Each structure stands twice: as structure tokens, then as C-alpha cells.
């Protein structure tokens, strides 16, 4: 992509309405535009990152055996009356009436709808287990939408639903998601800590919130400092295992939100207890037959008797994750994207766009990087170098490759790593080799 053509409305001033870094930076980097309170348009740069985050979520869901489908955003009130949640859900639910006076709603979550779909098609225990997910917009009429995409009213969520014949199967499904979540967040450069949680309006017996530590988080959290050294990608559980040992290990290390933490009973010595703030990026529930019973999601068991299926649901705040990643990875100049979700891999900066030699080398580099599949944003604009550097730092691409007349004479280009600020002068070939391998 060429900057001269890209729709990237960056701002120099800090928007007054934004209270936290991620919100400020997303506005300044031209990623989002608020259209109503808590409702955002995703501009090209923001949408690119949102797709990358979604893709990691998708890959880990698929790897854990979940299957993707897509349910609509608009649901019928009738479905929610079957579970008894239509009245319970309260003012957070956006209720709509169509021209025939039928009551509809913009889905805040999908337990009812998926249970209805499941029961329509699945009749036998032989078809279990099943785990179905989608990545879809949700609407919750939050009383106080704030912090940009962190607490929006319309937001993107991955939600999935597991169906098992018995509690043992359902708990295995739960552990698989527990692992998939740890992997998903780790791949985005985040340390998400699962904490025992209340089940709230979803209901159920077993629940963990996945929380990343960040000063601007809305929840107070406490955890053993051992959490900070755990690395699930480096130390994966044995392939094909039932994950019981893995789950036991991860749930034995202390972690609790302030709602659950009790200093009087907490056994972690004070010097090993981390007290911090956190952002909830995911939440998983095992709730047994809470929806399958009232909604009649039964299958014929091995002995022919009807069995209400055991269910769990699992949510990831896909759009909130973008804010969470920025909260945990930025500096005073802008965002620092982890490679896995960066909108482009390289920012190619031409310091003198009207210099024929610079332009020709840049065109050549741009073509070679594209040919090698390295996503590149080429700043070919006729702007001051200072403005170009500032924009590149702001949008936070992992690498900056700078071409200028002085370096060109000496046969070198400059390669900067955004995360560390480290700069090196390299030959054109060496710089290319570095970027193509990285
Ligand atoms: P919270 O406690 O933050 O209000 P929740 O417990 O109501 O969230 P869940 O029903 O567990 O949320 O939804 C799954 C995930 O969706 C959450 O872990 C969070 O990451 C995300 N999420 C929930 N509400 C919002 C929102 N208003 N804006 C953005 N993301 C949200
Ligand atoms: Mg939650």
C-alpha cells in the first residue's frame, strides 16, 4: 500500500475525549471513528488489525476442534422467552420492533440461538461432542460506554458453544477452550491470566475470566508472581492428552479478581503476590443443562433414553483485544504492534520523494517486498521527514526501512526496529534479507 493512496487520517493533536492510551492512539492513528456513543466505524488501518486478531482467534478455535458458522445479529424475542432471559436481561438489551409489531433484539450473546439450531438438527449422542463458534457483532446498551473499543456498545465477539453428552465430556471441552484461550492471547503477545469468576447472567458452575494486566484495566486483580513466567507456547501440554494435569497446574497458581480475592484467606506470601489492574479479554463458562433443559435440547443417549446436553459457552472480546494489545504495547510516540497482528510488517520511508534515485530504489524495494509477501506500507508522500517518522512511529509497524539521498550515496539504507528503537545501516540486500526472513 502506498501512503499517498491509503485512507489513513492520522491526527497530530491528542483528542480531548480519550482518557486512556489505547483510545487516544487508535484515534490518532486513524483506526476508528466514533459514529454514536460506544459505536465505531473501523477505518482501513483498524479494520486490518481487527481482521488479524480475528484470524488468530479463528486458527486457535479451529485447532481446538471448534467449527465456524455465522449467526445473525438480529434475534427474535421469542427465543429468549424460552430460556427466560428476555425479561432478565434488562436495559443492556437493545429491543426492536419490526413493521409487523414482532419483537426482535440485537443479540448481546447467542446461547439461545445456538441451542435452537443445535436441537433442530442433532438427535443422537453419536453426533456429540460438537463445538460451534462465530465471530459476530454484539450489542449491549452499556450504561457507560467508555475507553473507546474497550467498552463499546457495538463490539466484535468470538463466541462458541460446546455440546456434550455428559459432564465429563463438557469439562474436557472446557479444558480444551481453556488451553485455546491461553494460546490465542499468547500469540498476540499478551499474558492473559485465567481467574475464577462469577457466572453472572450466563449462569453455571465453572467459569474463568481471562485477564491481562494493564494499569488502565477496569478490574483489580491479584495473582502469584509465578504467573509472570509461565509460557504456554514454549511449554505446551502433551498432544492428545485429556489436559487434566495441565488444567490442574494452571488453576493451582493463585489468581483472583478483587471480587473473589480475600486478603484474610489468601495463602500467597505478600512478597510473592502481585496486585495489579486488569482487562478482561475472555470469559468461559460451563453451565450444564441451564439452556438445554428449558429449550428442549435433548439427544437420544446410548440406551435410547433422552438426555439434555451439557453445554458451555466461551467468549473473546475481539474488538476489546485491540485496545488491550495497545495498552500493553505502546510508548510516548505511538503503538508498538506485535508482529502477529501488525497491520503491515514494514513501513518503507522515502525521505525525498522528489529525488529520482530515492524513488527508484524505493519502488524496487517495494516491489521486492511485495513479491516476497512482506506487507509493506510505502510512504511515498511529499512530506517532511519529521512528519513521516512521526506517523510511522504512531502507527507502530514492527520495522521501518528508510531510504534517503545521503545513505544512497554510501550505498546504505536504515533499518529501525520499532519495539526497541534500534537502528542499523545496512546494504540494500542485507536489509531486504532481514525483512524477508523476519
Ligand atoms: P464485562 O465484565 O467487561 O462487562 P462481560 O463479563 O459482560 O464483560 P462476557 O459476556 O463474558 O462479558 O463477554 C465475553 C467477552 O466480550 C468479554 O470477556 C469481553 O472481552 C468482551 N466484552 C464484553 N462486553 C464488552 C463491551 N461492552 N465492549 C467490548 N468488549 C466487550
Ligand atoms: Mg465476563
CSV table of C-alpha atoms in Angstrom, one decimal, residues 104-405:
chain,number,residue,atom,x,y,z
A,104,UNK,CA,-36.7,-8.5,17.9
A,105,UNK,CA,-33.4,-7.7,19.6
A,106,UNK,CA,-29.8,-7.1,18.6
A,107,UNK,CA,-28.0,-10.1,20.1
A,108,UNK,CA,-25.9,-9.4,23.2
A,109,UNK,CA,-24.8,-13.1,23.1
A,110,UNK,CA,-26.1,-16.3,21.4
A,111,UNK,CA,-26.8,-19.2,23.8
A,112,UNK,CA,-30.5,-19.3,22.9
A,113,UNK,CA,-30.0,-19.2,19.2
A,114,UNK,CA,-27.3,-21.8,19.0
A,115,UNK,CA,-29.2,-24.1,21.3
A,116,UNK,CA,-32.2,-23.8,19.0
A,117,UNK,CA,-30.1,-24.5,15.9
A,118,UNK,CA,-28.5,-27.5,17.7
A,119,UNK,CA,-31.7,-29.1,18.8
A,120,UNK,CA,-33.2,-28.7,15.3
A,121,UNK,CA,-30.5,-31.0,13.8
A,122,UNK,CA,-28.9,-33.1,16.4
A,123,UNK,CA,-30.8,-36.1,17.7
A,124,UNK,CA,-28.3,-38.7,18.8
A,125,UNK,CA,-25.4,-39.0,21.2
A,126,UNK,CA,-23.5,-40.3,18.2
A,127,UNK,CA,-23.3,-36.7,16.9
A,128,UNK,CA,-21.6,-35.4,20.0
A,129,UNK,CA,-19.5,-33.7,21.0
A,130,UNK,CA,-19.9,-30.5,18.9
A,131,UNK,CA,-18.4,-27.2,19.4
A,132,UNK,CA,-19.6,-24.3,17.2
A,133,UNK,CA,-18.4,-20.7,17.0
A,134,UNK,CA,-18.8,-17.5,15.2
A,135,UNK,CA,-17.2,-14.1,15.2
A,136,UNK,CA,-20.0,-11.6,15.1
A,137,UNK,CA,-21.0,-8.1,16.2
A,138,UNK,CA,-22.9,-7.9,19.5
A,139,UNK,CA,-24.8,-5.0,21.0
A,140,UNK,CA,-25.1,-4.3,24.7
A,141,UNK,CA,-26.5,-0.9,25.7
A,142,UNK,CA,-23.8,-0.3,28.3
A,143,UNK,CA,-24.7,2.3,30.8
A,144,UNK,CA,-21.3,3.9,30.5
A,145,UNK,CA,-19.6,3.1,27.2
A,146,UNK,CA,-16.0,4.4,27.5
A,147,UNK,CA,-12.3,3.9,26.7
A,148,UNK,CA,-13.0,3.6,23.0
A,149,UNK,CA,-13.4,0.0,21.8
A,150,UNK,CA,-12.7,-1.4,25.3
A,151,UNK,CA,-16.3,-0.9,26.4
A,152,UNK,CA,-18.3,-0.2,23.4
A,153,UNK,CA,-22.0,-0.7,22.8
A,154,UNK,CA,-21.5,-2.5,19.5
A,155,UNK,CA,-18.4,-4.8,19.6
A,156,UNK,CA,-17.0,-7.8,17.9
A,157,UNK,CA,-17.0,-11.0,19.9
A,158,UNK,CA,-16.0,-14.6,19.2
A,159,UNK,CA,-18.4,-16.8,21.0
A,160,UNK,CA,-18.7,-20.5,20.9
A,161,UNK,CA,-20.8,-23.2,22.4
A,162,UNK,CA,-20.0,-26.8,23.3
A,163,UNK,CA,-22.4,-29.6,23.4
A,164,UNK,CA,-21.5,-32.9,25.2
A,165,UNK,CA,-23.4,-35.9,26.4
A,166,UNK,CA,-22.2,-35.8,30.0
A,167,UNK,CA,-20.5,-33.6,32.5
A,168,UNK,CA,-17.1,-35.3,31.9
A,169,UNK,CA,-17.2,-34.6,28.2
A,170,UNK,CA,-18.3,-31.0,28.9
A,171,UNK,CA,-15.4,-30.5,31.2
A,172,UNK,CA,-13.0,-31.8,28.6
A,173,UNK,CA,-14.5,-29.3,26.2
A,174,UNK,CA,-13.9,-26.6,28.8
A,175,UNK,CA,-10.3,-27.5,29.3
A,176,UNK,CA,-9.7,-27.5,25.5
A,177,UNK,CA,-11.0,-24.0,25.4
A,178,UNK,CA,-9.0,-23.0,28.4
A,179,UNK,CA,-5.9,-24.0,26.5
A,180,UNK,CA,-7.0,-22.5,23.2
A,181,UNK,CA,-7.6,-19.2,25.0
A,182,UNK,CA,-4.1,-19.2,26.6
A,183,UNK,CA,-2.6,-19.9,23.2
A,184,UNK,CA,-4.7,-17.3,21.5
A,185,UNK,CA,-3.7,-14.4,23.8
A,186,UNK,CA,-0.1,-15.5,23.9
A,187,UNK,CA,0.1,-15.4,20.2
A,188,UNK,CA,-0.9,-11.7,20.4
A,189,UNK,CA,1.9,-11.0,22.8
A,190,UNK,CA,-0.4,-10.9,25.8
A,191,UNK,CA,-0.1,-12.6,29.1
A,192,UNK,CA,-3.7,-13.4,29.9
A,193,UNK,CA,-4.3,-14.9,33.4
A,194,UNK,CA,-7.4,-17.1,33.9
A,195,UNK,CA,-9.2,-16.2,37.1
A,196,UNK,CA,-12.1,-18.0,38.8
A,197,UNK,CA,-15.1,-15.9,38.2
A,198,UNK,CA,-18.8,-15.5,39.0
A,199,UNK,CA,-21.0,-16.7,36.2
A,200,UNK,CA,-23.3,-13.7,36.1
A,201,UNK,CA,-26.3,-13.6,33.8
A,202,UNK,CA,-24.9,-16.6,31.7
A,203,UNK,CA,-25.3,-18.8,34.8
A,204,UNK,CA,-23.5,-22.1,35.6
A,205,UNK,CA,-21.0,-23.9,37.8
A,206,UNK,CA,-17.5,-23.3,36.5
A,207,UNK,CA,-16.1,-20.1,35.0
A,208,UNK,CA,-12.8,-18.3,34.3
A,209,UNK,CA,-12.2,-14.8,33.2
A,210,UNK,CA,-9.0,-14.2,31.2
A,211,UNK,CA,-7.4,-11.0,32.3
A,212,UNK,CA,-4.4,-9.2,31.1
A,213,UNK,CA,-2.5,-6.9,33.4
A,214,UNK,CA,-2.7,-3.2,32.5
A,215,UNK,CA,-2.7,-0.1,34.6
A,216,UNK,CA,-5.9,1.2,32.9
A,217,UNK,CA,-7.8,-2.1,33.5
A,218,UNK,CA,-11.3,-1.9,35.0
A,219,UNK,CA,-10.8,-4.7,37.4
A,220,UNK,CA,-8.5,-5.0,40.4
A,221,UNK,CA,-6.6,-8.3,40.3
A,222,UNK,CA,-4.3,-10.4,42.5
A,223,UNK,CA,-2.0,-13.2,41.3
A,224,UNK,CA,1.0,-15.2,42.3
A,225,UNK,CA,4.1,-13.8,40.6
A,226,UNK,CA,4.8,-17.3,39.1
A,227,UNK,CA,2.1,-16.3,36.5
A,228,UNK,CA,4.5,-13.8,35.0
A,229,UNK,CA,6.9,-16.5,34.0
A,230,UNK,CA,4.5,-19.1,32.5
A,231,UNK,CA,4.8,-19.5,28.8
A,232,UNK,CA,2.1,-21.8,27.3
A,233,UNK,CA,3.6,-21.6,23.8
A,234,UNK,CA,7.0,-22.8,25.0
A,235,UNK,CA,5.7,-25.5,27.3
A,236,UNK,CA,2.6,-26.9,25.6
A,237,UNK,CA,0.7,-29.8,27.2
A,238,UNK,CA,1.3,-33.2,25.7
A,239,UNK,CA,-0.6,-33.5,22.3
A,240,UNK,CA,-3.8,-35.6,22.6
A,241,UNK,CA,-3.8,-35.6,26.4
A,242,UNK,CA,-7.0,-35.1,28.4
A,243,UNK,CA,-5.5,-31.8,29.7
A,244,UNK,CA,-6.3,-32.7,33.3
A,245,UNK,CA,-2.7,-32.2,34.6
A,246,UNK,CA,-2.3,-29.1,32.5
A,247,UNK,CA,-5.6,-27.6,33.9
A,248,UNK,CA,-4.7,-28.6,37.4
A,249,UNK,CA,-1.3,-26.9,37.1
A,250,UNK,CA,-2.7,-23.7,35.7
A,251,UNK,CA,-5.6,-23.5,38.1
A,252,UNK,CA,-3.4,-24.2,41.1
A,253,UNK,CA,-1.4,-20.9,40.8
A,254,UNK,CA,-3.2,-18.2,42.7
A,255,UNK,CA,-5.2,-15.6,40.6
A,256,UNK,CA,-8.3,-13.8,41.6
A,257,UNK,CA,-10.2,-10.6,40.8
A,258,UNK,CA,-10.9,-8.3,43.6
A,259,UNK,CA,-14.5,-9.6,43.8
A,260,UNK,CA,-13.1,-13.0,44.8
A,261,UNK,CA,-9.8,-12.1,46.5
A,262,UNK,CA,-9.9,-12.1,50.3
A,263,UNK,CA,-6.7,-11.0,51.9
A,264,UNK,CA,-7.7,-12.8,55.1
A,265,UNK,CA,-7.7,-16.2,53.4
A,266,UNK,CA,-5.2,-15.7,50.6
A,267,UNK,CA,-2.3,-18.0,51.2
A,268,UNK,CA,0.2,-16.4,48.9
A,269,UNK,CA,3.0,-14.7,50.9
A,270,UNK,CA,2.9,-10.9,50.5
A,271,UNK,CA,6.3,-10.7,48.7
A,272,UNK,CA,5.0,-13.1,46.1
A,273,UNK,CA,1.6,-11.6,45.5
A,274,UNK,CA,1.2,-9.3,42.5
A,275,UNK,CA,-1.6,-6.7,43.0
A,276,UNK,CA,-2.5,-5.0,39.7
A,277,UNK,CA,-5.3,-3.9,37.4
A,278,UNK,CA,-6.5,-5.9,34.6
A,279,UNK,CA,-8.6,-6.0,31.4
A,280,UNK,CA,-11.0,-8.9,30.8
A,281,UNK,CA,-10.4,-10.2,27.3
A,282,UNK,CA,-12.2,-13.5,27.5
A,283,UNK,CA,-14.6,-15.4,29.6
A,284,UNK,CA,-15.5,-19.1,29.6
A,285,UNK,CA,-18.4,-20.9,31.3
A,286,UNK,CA,-19.6,-24.4,31.9
A,287,UNK,CA,-23.3,-24.3,32.7
A,288,UNK,CA,-24.5,-27.9,32.2
A,289,UNK,CA,-28.2,-28.0,31.2
A,290,UNK,CA,-29.2,-24.5,32.0
A,291,UNK,CA,-30.3,-23.8,28.4
A,292,UNK,CA,-30.7,-27.3,27.0
A,293,UNK,CA,-33.4,-28.3,29.6
A,294,UNK,CA,-35.8,-25.3,29.2
A,295,UNK,CA,-35.2,-25.2,25.4
A,296,UNK,CA,-35.5,-29.0,24.9
A,297,UNK,CA,-32.0,-29.7,23.5
A,298,UNK,CA,-32.1,-33.4,24.1
A,299,UNK,CA,-30.4,-36.3,22.3
A,300,UNK,CA,-31.1,-40.0,22.4
A,301,UNK,CA,-28.4,-41.5,24.7
A,302,UNK,CA,-26.7,-44.9,24.2
A,303,UNK,CA,-29.6,-46.6,25.9
A,304,UNK,CA,-32.2,-44.7,23.8
A,305,UNK,CA,-33.3,-42.5,26.7
A,306,UNK,CA,-33.4,-38.7,26.1
A,307,UNK,CA,-30.6,-36.8,27.6
A,308,UNK,CA,-30.4,-33.0,27.9
A,309,UNK,CA,-27.0,-32.0,26.6
A,310,UNK,CA,-24.3,-30.5,28.7
A,311,UNK,CA,-23.2,-27.1,27.5
A,312,UNK,CA,-20.5,-24.5,27.8
A,313,UNK,CA,-20.0,-21.1,26.3
A,314,UNK,CA,-16.8,-19.2,25.6
A,315,UNK,CA,-16.3,-15.6,24.7
A,316,UNK,CA,-13.4,-13.5,23.4
A,317,UNK,CA,-13.7,-9.7,23.1
A,318,UNK,CA,-12.1,-9.4,19.7
A,319,UNK,CA,-12.5,-5.7,19.3
A,320,UNK,CA,-11.6,-5.1,23.0
A,321,UNK,CA,-8.4,-7.0,22.4
A,322,UNK,CA,-7.2,-4.3,20.0
A,323,UNK,CA,-7.4,-1.8,22.9
A,324,UNK,CA,-5.8,-4.3,25.3
A,325,UNK,CA,-2.9,-5.0,23.0
A,326,UNK,CA,-2.2,-1.3,22.6
A,327,UNK,CA,-2.5,-0.8,26.4
A,328,UNK,CA,0.2,-3.3,26.9
A,329,UNK,CA,2.4,-2.3,24.0
A,330,UNK,CA,3.0,1.4,23.3
A,331,UNK,CA,5.3,4.2,24.1
A,332,UNK,CA,5.1,8.0,24.1
A,333,UNK,CA,5.4,8.1,20.3
A,334,UNK,CA,2.7,5.6,19.5
A,335,UNK,CA,1.7,2.0,19.1
A,336,UNK,CA,4.1,-0.9,19.0
A,337,UNK,CA,2.4,-3.8,17.3
A,338,UNK,CA,3.4,-7.3,18.0
A,339,UNK,CA,4.3,-8.9,14.6
A,340,UNK,CA,1.4,-11.3,14.8
A,341,UNK,CA,-1.3,-8.6,14.5
A,342,UNK,CA,0.6,-5.7,12.9
A,343,UNK,CA,-1.3,-4.1,10.0
A,344,UNK,CA,1.8,-4.1,7.9
A,345,UNK,CA,5.2,-5.7,8.6
A,346,UNK,CA,7.3,-2.9,7.2
A,347,UNK,CA,7.0,0.9,6.8
A,348,UNK,CA,9.1,1.9,3.8
A,349,UNK,CA,10.0,5.6,4.2
A,350,UNK,CA,11.2,7.6,1.2
A,351,UNK,CA,12.9,10.7,2.7
A,352,UNK,CA,13.0,12.6,-0.5
A,353,UNK,CA,10.1,11.6,-2.7
A,354,UNK,CA,11.0,14.0,-5.5
A,355,UNK,CA,14.5,12.6,-5.8
A,356,UNK,CA,14.7,10.2,-8.8
A,357,UNK,CA,17.3,7.9,-7.3
A,358,UNK,CA,15.5,7.6,-4.0
A,359,UNK,CA,12.2,7.0,-5.7
A,360,UNK,CA,13.6,4.4,-8.0
A,361,UNK,CA,15.3,2.4,-5.1
A,362,UNK,CA,12.1,2.6,-3.1
A,363,UNK,CA,10.0,1.4,-6.0
A,364,UNK,CA,12.4,-1.5,-6.4
A,365,UNK,CA,12.3,-2.3,-2.6
A,366,UNK,CA,8.5,-2.0,-2.6
A,367,UNK,CA,8.2,-4.4,-5.5
A,368,UNK,CA,10.6,-7.0,-3.9
A,369,UNK,CA,8.9,-6.9,-0.5
A,370,UNK,CA,5.5,-7.3,-2.0
A,371,UNK,CA,6.7,-10.2,-4.2
A,372,UNK,CA,8.1,-11.9,-1.1
A,373,UNK,CA,4.7,-11.5,0.6
A,374,UNK,CA,6.0,-8.9,3.1
A,375,UNK,CA,3.2,-6.5,3.8
A,376,UNK,CA,4.6,-3.0,3.3
A,377,UNK,CA,3.3,0.5,3.7
A,378,UNK,CA,5.3,2.7,1.4
A,379,UNK,CA,5.4,6.3,2.4
A,380,UNK,CA,5.8,7.9,-1.0
A,381,UNK,CA,4.3,11.2,0.0
A,382,UNK,CA,5.9,14.6,-0.5
A,383,UNK,CA,6.1,15.3,3.3
A,384,UNK,CA,8.8,16.5,5.7
A,385,UNK,CA,10.9,13.6,7.0
A,386,UNK,CA,9.9,14.5,10.6
A,387,UNK,CA,6.2,14.1,9.7
A,388,UNK,CA,6.9,10.7,8.1
A,389,UNK,CA,8.9,9.4,11.0
A,390,UNK,CA,6.2,10.6,13.4
A,391,UNK,CA,3.4,8.9,11.5
A,392,UNK,CA,5.4,5.6,11.2
A,393,UNK,CA,6.1,5.6,15.0
A,394,UNK,CA,2.5,6.4,15.7
A,395,UNK,CA,1.0,3.5,13.6
A,396,UNK,CA,3.7,1.2,15.1
A,397,UNK,CA,4.7,-1.2,12.3
A,398,UNK,CA,7.4,-3.6,13.6
A,399,UNK,CA,10.0,-2.4,11.1
A,400,UNK,CA,10.9,0.9,9.4
A,401,UNK,CA,13.1,0.9,6.3
A,402,UNK,CA,14.3,4.4,5.4
A,403,UNK,CA,15.8,5.5,2.1
A,404,UNK,CA,17.4,8.9,1.8
A,405,UNK,CA,19.8,10.7,-0.6
